[in-house]
Amino acid sequence: MARPRFLPDNFTLALVTTVLIASFFPCQGRTAEVFNVITDVAIGMLFFFHGAKLSRAAVIAGITHWRLHLVVLACTFVLFPVLAIVLRPLMTFVITPELYLGVLFLCTLPSTVQSSIAFTSMAEGNVPAAVCSASASNILGIFLTPVLVGMLMSASGTAAFSMDSIWNIVLQLLVPFVAGQIARRWIGGWVDRHKPMLKYTDQGSILLVVYTAFSAAVIEGLWHDTPWPALVGLLIVCGALLALVLALTTFIARRLGFNREDEITIVFCGSKKSLASGVPIAKVLFASHLVGPMVLPLMIFHQIQLMTCAVLAQRYHARKQAALRAAQASTA
C-alpha cells in the first residue's frame, strides 16, 4: 500500500508522538534524573558518530571553493541572526517572548549536513562544495552558536544563558566529535557500511532530548503559558523566515556571479538549520525547563524547510532538464 502524500515522514511522526507523550506523561523526580543521564550519554554518542562519519576526502574535495563557503557561513551565522533582530517587533507581535527567544536560538544554529547534501544532489548542484560547507558549518557551530547565543540573549535581557556553558559544549559535543574523527581511522569502514543503522542512533538521541526537554517544560507550564494563537503565529514566523532567507540566498548567489550549481549549494546549505545539532546544543546551553520553548521553533522550522526544499530541489532539476532538452532541440 502506497504511503499517503499528506502523511509526514516517520521521524516527524515520532517527534510529534514524543511531544504528546511528554505533554501527558512527563518524566519527573528520580525518573527525570535517570533520563537526563541517559540523554547526556546519547548526545555524546551522537557527536562521536558525527565525527566518525565525516569523510576528510570529501571535505578536501570542496575546500578550495572558499568564496562559496564564506557566503554559506555568512548566511548561516550572520544573515539569520540579523533577520531575527531586525524583525523582532513583527515577531513579538504574533508570538510570545519565550518563543521569540527560541527563534533567536534557531537563527544561531549551524546548517544541516545530510539534507543539505541530499537536496543539492537532487537539484544537481555542486555536491562536493555542499559536503564541505555543511560540514564546516556544523564544526564551527560548536563554537559559534554558544557565542552568538550569549551575545544575542544578553542583548535581549535574558539570563537563560551563561558563557560557562561553552565549557559544557566542549566536553559534551566537541570532545566526542574529535574522538570520532580520530577513531575514523579504525572504525570508518564499519561506520560507512552501517550508516542506515546509525541513522536510528541519531534519531533516537534527538527523541530522548525532546522527551526530557518537553517533560521539564510541561511541568513548568509550557502549554499553560503558551496560547494557541502564539503557536499559529510561530508557524507563520517560521514559514516567513524561511521564505525570506531562500529569496535572499538566491539573490546573493546571483548578484555575486556564482553559476547555477554553486547557486543551488548556497541556497540549500545557507537556508537550513540543523535539528540534529540544535537539540543537543540547547540541552547543554539552557536550564532544563527552558529547553522545550527553545527547540519548539526549531522543530517547526525543520519540518517546513524539508517540505519546501524538496519542492524547490525538484524545480531546479526540472529546469535543468528543460534547458537540456531545449539545447538538444536547437542542435538537432
Coordinates of C-alpha atoms in Angstrom, one line a residue:
M1 CA 0.0 0.0 0.0
A2 CA 1.5 3.4 -1.0
R3 CA 2.2 6.0 1.7
P4 CA -0.3 8.9 1.5
R5 CA 1.3 12.0 0.2
F6 CA -0.1 14.2 3.0
L7 CA 1.4 11.9 5.7
P8 CA 4.7 13.3 7.2
D9 CA 7.8 11.1 7.3
N10 CA 8.3 8.6 10.2
F11 CA 10.7 10.8 12.1
T12 CA 8.4 13.7 12.1
L13 CA 5.6 11.5 13.4
A14 CA 7.9 10.2 16.1
L15 CA 8.7 13.8 17.1
V16 CA 5.0 14.7 17.4
T17 CA 4.3 11.5 19.3
T18 CA 7.2 12.2 21.7
V19 CA 5.9 15.7 22.4
L20 CA 2.4 14.3 23.1
I21 CA 3.8 11.6 25.5
A22 CA 5.9 14.3 27.3
S23 CA 2.8 16.5 27.5
F24 CA 0.6 13.9 29.1
F25 CA 3.2 11.7 30.8
P26 CA 6.2 13.9 31.7
C27 CA 9.1 12.3 33.5
Q28 CA 10.0 13.9 36.8
G29 CA 11.8 13.3 40.0
R30 CA 14.2 10.3 40.1
T31 CA 12.9 9.2 36.7
A32 CA 13.9 12.5 35.1
E33 CA 17.4 12.3 36.6
V34 CA 17.9 8.8 35.1
F35 CA 16.6 10.1 31.7
N36 CA 19.0 13.1 31.9
V37 CA 22.0 10.8 32.4
I38 CA 20.9 8.5 29.5
T39 CA 20.3 11.6 27.3
D40 CA 23.8 13.0 28.1
V41 CA 25.4 9.7 27.1
A42 CA 23.3 9.6 23.9
I43 CA 24.3 13.1 23.0
G44 CA 28.0 12.1 23.4
M45 CA 27.5 9.1 21.1
L46 CA 25.6 11.2 18.6
F47 CA 28.5 13.6 18.1
F48 CA 31.1 10.8 18.3
F49 CA 29.4 9.2 15.3
H50 CA 29.1 12.6 13.6
G51 CA 32.9 12.8 13.8
A52 CA 33.4 9.2 12.6
K53 CA 31.0 9.7 9.6
L54 CA 32.7 12.8 8.3
S55 CA 34.9 11.9 5.3
R56 CA 38.1 14.0 5.2
A57 CA 38.5 13.3 1.5
A58 CA 35.0 14.7 0.7
V59 CA 35.8 17.9 2.7
I60 CA 39.2 18.4 0.9
A61 CA 37.4 17.9 -2.5
G62 CA 35.4 21.0 -2.0
I63 CA 37.5 23.1 0.4
T64 CA 39.2 25.2 -2.4
H65 CA 35.9 26.9 -3.2
W66 CA 36.4 29.5 -0.4
R67 CA 34.1 32.2 -1.8
L68 CA 31.2 29.9 -1.8
H69 CA 31.9 28.6 1.7
L70 CA 32.2 32.2 3.1
V71 CA 28.8 33.1 1.6
V72 CA 27.2 30.0 3.1
L73 CA 28.7 30.6 6.5
A74 CA 27.7 34.3 6.4
C75 CA 24.1 33.3 5.6
T76 CA 24.1 30.8 8.4
F77 CA 25.7 32.8 11.2
V78 CA 25.2 36.4 10.1
L79 CA 22.1 36.7 7.9
F80 CA 19.8 34.6 10.1
P81 CA 20.7 36.4 13.4
V82 CA 20.4 39.9 11.7
L83 CA 17.0 39.0 10.4
A84 CA 15.9 37.8 13.9
I85 CA 17.0 41.1 15.4
V86 CA 15.6 43.3 12.7
L87 CA 12.2 41.5 12.6
R88 CA 11.8 41.3 16.3
P89 CA 9.0 43.9 16.5
L90 CA 7.0 41.9 14.0
M91 CA 7.8 38.5 15.5
T92 CA 6.9 39.5 19.1
F93 CA 3.6 40.9 17.8
V94 CA 2.4 37.3 16.9
I95 CA 4.5 35.1 19.3
T96 CA 5.3 35.2 23.0
P97 CA 8.7 36.5 24.2
E98 CA 9.7 32.9 25.2
L99 CA 9.0 31.6 21.7
Y100 CA 10.9 34.6 20.2
L101 CA 14.0 33.5 22.2
G102 CA 13.5 30.1 20.6
V103 CA 13.5 31.7 17.2
L104 CA 16.6 33.7 18.2
F105 CA 18.3 30.4 19.2
L106 CA 17.2 28.8 15.9
C107 CA 18.9 31.6 14.0
T108 CA 22.3 30.9 15.6
L109 CA 22.4 27.2 14.7
P110 CA 24.6 25.6 12.0
S111 CA 23.2 24.2 8.8
T112 CA 22.1 20.6 8.3
V113 CA 24.5 18.1 6.8
Q114 CA 22.5 15.2 5.3
S115 CA 19.6 17.1 3.9
S116 CA 21.7 20.0 2.6
I117 CA 23.8 17.5 0.6
A118 CA 20.8 15.4 -0.4
F119 CA 18.8 18.4 -1.8
T120 CA 21.9 19.8 -3.5
S121 CA 22.4 16.4 -5.2
M122 CA 18.7 16.2 -6.2
A123 CA 18.9 19.6 -7.7
E124 CA 22.2 18.8 -9.5
G125 CA 24.2 21.4 -7.7
N126 CA 27.9 21.4 -6.5
V127 CA 27.8 18.4 -4.2
P128 CA 31.5 18.4 -3.1
A129 CA 31.2 22.0 -2.1
A130 CA 27.9 21.2 -0.3
V131 CA 29.7 18.5 1.7
C132 CA 32.4 20.9 2.7
S133 CA 30.1 23.8 3.5
A134 CA 27.7 21.8 5.6
S135 CA 30.4 20.0 7.4
A136 CA 32.3 23.2 8.2
S137 CA 29.1 24.8 9.4
N138 CA 28.5 22.1 11.9
I139 CA 32.1 22.1 13.2
L140 CA 32.1 25.9 13.5
G141 CA 28.7 25.8 15.1
I142 CA 30.0 24.1 18.1
F143 CA 32.0 27.3 18.8
L144 CA 29.9 30.0 17.1
T145 CA 26.4 29.0 18.3
P146 CA 27.2 29.4 22.1
V147 CA 29.0 32.7 21.4
L148 CA 26.1 34.1 19.3
V149 CA 23.5 32.9 21.8
G150 CA 25.5 34.6 24.6
M151 CA 25.6 37.9 22.7
L152 CA 22.0 37.8 21.4
M153 CA 20.4 36.6 24.7
S154 CA 22.4 39.2 26.7
A155 CA 21.2 41.9 24.3
S156 CA 17.6 40.6 24.8
G157 CA 17.9 40.9 28.6
T158 CA 17.6 37.3 29.5
A159 CA 19.7 35.3 31.9
A160 CA 18.9 32.0 30.2
F161 CA 22.5 31.5 29.0
S162 CA 25.8 31.6 30.8
M163 CA 29.1 31.8 29.0
D164 CA 30.3 28.9 31.3
S165 CA 28.1 26.7 29.0
I166 CA 30.9 26.9 26.4
W167 CA 32.9 24.6 28.6
N168 CA 30.0 22.1 28.7
I169 CA 29.8 22.4 24.9
V170 CA 33.5 21.4 24.6
L171 CA 33.1 18.4 27.0
Q172 CA 29.8 17.1 25.7
L173 CA 29.9 17.9 22.0
L174 CA 33.4 18.8 20.8
V175 CA 35.4 16.2 22.6
P176 CA 33.2 13.3 21.3
F177 CA 33.3 14.8 17.8
V178 CA 37.1 15.0 17.8
A179 CA 37.3 11.5 19.3
G180 CA 35.1 10.2 16.4
Q181 CA 37.3 11.9 13.8
I182 CA 40.4 10.2 15.4
A183 CA 38.6 6.9 15.6
R184 CA 37.6 7.0 11.9
R185 CA 41.0 5.6 11.0
W186 CA 39.9 2.3 12.6
I187 CA 36.1 2.3 12.5
G188 CA 35.5 4.4 9.4
G189 CA 34.7 1.4 7.2
W190 CA 32.3 -0.1 9.7
V191 CA 30.6 3.3 10.1
D192 CA 30.2 3.8 6.3
R193 CA 28.7 0.3 6.0
H194 CA 26.2 0.8 8.8
K195 CA 25.1 4.4 8.1
P196 CA 21.4 3.4 7.7
M197 CA 21.5 1.7 11.2
L198 CA 23.4 4.7 12.7
K199 CA 20.6 7.0 11.5
Y200 CA 18.4 5.4 14.1
T201 CA 21.0 6.2 16.7
D202 CA 20.9 9.9 15.7
Q203 CA 17.1 10.0 15.7
G204 CA 16.9 8.1 19.0
S205 CA 19.2 10.6 20.7
I206 CA 17.1 13.5 19.4
L207 CA 13.9 11.9 20.6
L208 CA 15.4 11.4 24.1
V209 CA 16.4 15.0 24.3
V210 CA 13.0 16.1 23.1
Y211 CA 11.2 14.0 25.6
T212 CA 13.3 15.2 28.6
A213 CA 13.2 18.8 27.4
F214 CA 9.4 18.9 26.9
S215 CA 8.8 17.0 30.1
A216 CA 10.6 19.7 32.1
A217 CA 8.9 22.4 30.1
V218 CA 5.4 20.9 30.6
I219 CA 6.0 20.6 34.4
E220 CA 7.0 24.3 34.4
G221 CA 3.7 25.2 32.5
L222 CA 4.8 25.3 28.8
W223 CA 1.3 24.7 27.3
H224 CA -0.4 26.6 30.0
D225 CA 1.7 29.7 29.4
T226 CA 1.7 29.4 25.5
P227 CA -1.6 30.4 24.0
W228 CA -2.8 28.7 20.8
P229 CA -2.7 31.9 18.7
A230 CA 1.0 32.2 19.5
L231 CA 1.6 28.6 18.1
V232 CA -0.2 29.6 14.9
G233 CA 1.9 32.8 14.9
L234 CA 5.0 30.6 15.3
L235 CA 4.1 28.6 12.2
I236 CA 3.7 31.9 10.2
V237 CA 7.0 33.3 11.6
C238 CA 9.0 30.1 10.7
G239 CA 7.5 29.9 7.2
A240 CA 8.1 33.6 6.5
L241 CA 11.7 33.4 7.8
L242 CA 12.5 30.5 5.6
A243 CA 10.9 32.2 2.5
L244 CA 12.9 35.4 3.2
V245 CA 16.2 33.5 3.6
L246 CA 15.6 31.4 0.4
A247 CA 14.9 34.6 -1.6
L248 CA 18.0 36.4 -0.1
T249 CA 20.4 33.5 -0.7
T250 CA 19.2 33.2 -4.3
F251 CA 19.6 36.9 -4.8
I252 CA 23.1 37.0 -3.2
A253 CA 24.3 34.0 -5.2
R254 CA 23.3 35.6 -8.5
R255 CA 24.5 39.0 -7.5
L256 CA 27.9 37.7 -6.7
G257 CA 28.1 35.9 -10.1
F258 CA 28.0 32.2 -9.0
N259 CA 27.0 29.7 -11.6
R260 CA 23.8 27.6 -11.3
E261 CA 25.5 24.7 -9.5
D262 CA 27.0 26.9 -6.9
E263 CA 23.8 28.9 -6.5
I264 CA 22.0 25.6 -5.6
T265 CA 24.6 24.8 -3.0
I266 CA 24.4 28.3 -1.4
V267 CA 20.6 28.2 -1.4
F268 CA 20.3 24.8 0.2
C269 CA 23.2 25.0 2.6
G270 CA 22.7 28.6 3.6
S271 CA 19.0 28.4 4.4
K272 CA 18.8 25.3 6.7
K273 CA 19.1 24.9 10.4
S274 CA 20.1 21.6 12.0
L275 CA 17.7 19.8 14.3
A276 CA 20.4 17.1 15.0
S277 CA 22.8 19.7 16.3
G278 CA 20.3 22.2 17.7
V279 CA 18.5 20.0 20.1
P280 CA 21.7 18.7 21.9
I281 CA 23.2 22.2 21.9
A282 CA 20.0 23.5 23.6
K283 CA 20.2 20.7 26.2
V284 CA 23.7 21.8 27.1
L285 CA 23.2 25.6 27.0
F286 CA 19.9 26.1 28.8
A287 CA 18.2 25.1 32.0
S288 CA 16.1 22.0 31.6
H289 CA 12.7 23.8 31.8
L290 CA 13.8 26.3 29.1
V291 CA 14.8 23.7 26.5
G292 CA 11.3 23.0 25.4
P293 CA 10.4 26.5 24.3
M294 CA 13.9 26.9 22.8
V295 CA 13.6 23.8 20.5
L296 CA 9.9 24.2 19.6
P297 CA 10.5 26.8 16.9
L298 CA 13.4 24.6 15.6
M299 CA 11.2 21.6 15.3
I300 CA 8.6 23.5 13.3
F301 CA 11.2 25.2 11.1
H302 CA 12.9 21.9 10.4
Q303 CA 9.7 20.3 9.0
I304 CA 8.9 23.4 6.9
Q305 CA 12.4 23.5 5.5
L306 CA 12.3 19.9 4.5
M307 CA 9.0 20.1 2.7
T308 CA 9.8 23.4 1.0
C309 CA 13.3 22.5 -0.1
A310 CA 12.1 19.1 -1.5
V311 CA 9.8 21.1 -3.9
L312 CA 12.5 23.6 -4.7
A313 CA 15.0 20.9 -5.5
Q314 CA 12.6 19.2 -7.9
R315 CA 12.0 22.6 -9.6
Y316 CA 15.8 23.2 -10.0
H317 CA 16.1 19.6 -11.5
A318 CA 13.1 20.2 -13.8
R319 CA 14.6 23.5 -15.1
K320 CA 17.9 21.9 -15.9
Q321 CA 16.2 19.0 -17.8
A322 CA 14.1 21.5 -19.7
A323 CA 17.2 23.5 -20.6
L324 CA 19.0 20.3 -21.8
R325 CA 16.0 19.3 -24.0
A326 CA 15.9 22.8 -25.4
A327 CA 19.7 22.7 -26.2
Q328 CA 19.3 19.3 -27.8
A329 CA 16.4 20.5 -29.9
S330 CA 18.3 23.6 -31.1
T331 CA 21.3 21.4 -32.3
A332 CA 19.2 18.8 -33.9

